C-alpha positions as MATLAB code, in Angstrom:
seq = 'MVPEILERAHAAGARTAFMTLGRLPREVAPYFLERVREALPNMAGKIENGLREMRDGALNDVRFGRRMGGAGARWSMVERLFELHTKRLGMNQEEVTDFPSRPPRGQLDLGF';
ca = [
      -0.089   -0.520   -0.004;
       2.482    2.650    0.798;
       4.076    2.412   -2.723;
       0.898    3.051   -4.493;
       0.244    6.027   -2.194;
       3.567    7.627   -3.031;
       3.199    6.721   -6.601;
      -0.514    8.858   -6.553;
       0.631   11.479   -4.454;
       3.863   11.991   -7.045;
       1.846   12.021   -9.530;
      -0.315   14.486   -8.091;
       2.887   16.694   -7.488;
       4.269   16.046   -4.604;
       8.019   16.115   -4.237;
       8.502   15.557   -0.029;
       7.048   12.714    1.954;
       6.874   11.815    5.779;
       5.622    9.073    7.535;
       4.206    7.927   10.902;
       2.662    5.702   12.482;
      -1.480    7.028   13.426;
      -1.637    7.930   17.073;
      -5.013    6.184   18.722;
      -5.493    7.349   22.081;
      -7.031    5.708   24.600;
     -10.793    7.690   24.194;
     -10.418    7.164   20.470;
      -8.899    3.328   20.215;
     -12.242    1.841   20.327;
     -14.128    4.051   17.723;
     -11.431    3.401   15.225;
     -11.177   -0.328   15.942;
     -15.198   -0.268   15.787;
     -14.706    1.454   12.246;
     -11.896   -0.945   11.000;
     -14.396   -4.012   11.678;
     -17.310   -2.476    9.900;
     -15.287   -1.153    7.238;
     -12.863   -4.454    6.517;
     -13.922   -7.191    8.795;
     -11.628   -9.298    7.389;
      -8.648   -7.116    7.697;
      -9.674   -5.967   11.219;
      -7.987   -8.430   13.418;
      -5.029   -8.125   10.800;
      -4.526   -4.222   10.894;
      -5.059   -4.464   15.096;
      -2.440   -7.024   15.486;
      -0.037   -5.321   13.308;
      -0.501   -1.697   14.797;
       0.048   -3.597   18.303;
       3.333   -5.052   16.768;
       4.698   -1.925   15.918;
       4.099   -0.463   19.578;
       5.403   -3.074   21.680;
       1.556   -4.571   22.165;
      -0.484   -1.266   22.860;
      -2.332    1.008   20.364;
      -0.927    3.693   21.649;
       2.617    5.278   23.081;
       2.578    8.533   24.669;
       6.757    8.711   25.556;
       8.244   11.755   23.780;
       9.985   10.481   20.257;
       7.957    7.404   20.206;
       4.692    8.652   19.883;
       4.914    9.329   16.163;
       6.514    6.561   15.442;
       6.943    2.555   15.943;
       9.161   -0.268   17.022;
      10.362   -3.594   15.641;
      10.747   -5.597   12.741;
       7.428   -4.897   10.947;
       8.316   -0.815   11.541;
      11.637   -1.561   10.113;
      10.036   -3.166    7.042;
       7.904    0.201    6.681;
      10.697    2.437    7.139;
      12.918    0.346    4.503;
      10.118    0.111    1.666;
       9.150    4.042    2.174;
      12.576    4.739    1.793;
      13.029    2.467   -1.535;
      10.440    4.129   -2.979;
      10.867    7.872   -1.968;
      14.132    7.272   -3.891;
      12.761    5.380   -6.866;
      10.257    8.239   -7.080;
      13.283   11.108   -6.380;
      11.090   12.392   -3.652;
      12.787   13.713   -1.180;
      15.875   14.703   -2.860;
      16.076   18.401   -2.817;
      17.818   20.121   -0.138;
      16.558   23.279    1.626;
      19.156   26.082    0.516;
      16.663   29.113    0.642;
      16.836   30.313    4.160;
      15.382   33.363    5.671;
      17.591   35.836    6.897;
      17.944   36.570   10.176;
      17.068   40.168   11.331;
      19.304   42.565   12.236;
      20.658   42.854   15.848;
      19.707   46.035   17.814;
      16.522   47.719   18.444;
      14.276   47.741   15.459;
      12.623   51.240   14.882;
       9.499   51.840   15.174;
       9.193   54.713   12.087;
       8.481   57.815   14.316;
];
């Protein structure tokens, strides 16, 4: 699914992409899982287990630096897949070199 999403984004003009593992706070998780079961009944268990596998058995990780990413072999595979296809499509290649200049030091003139 990652390659298809990246290809469609690139075809629509995207030149950069990033990834994050969706957060499921305690209040949201039951509703999300219910909707997944309704929309994809044959895949719901696999989706939930995959999320738990990438979150060390939980559906959410509130720790700073860990909440937007995953862990484990499956997450590493997703990262490699994402990197491979962004590179193949020429995405994330441009370096930002046009930084705004810093304002001059000292007191600013109020124009009076």
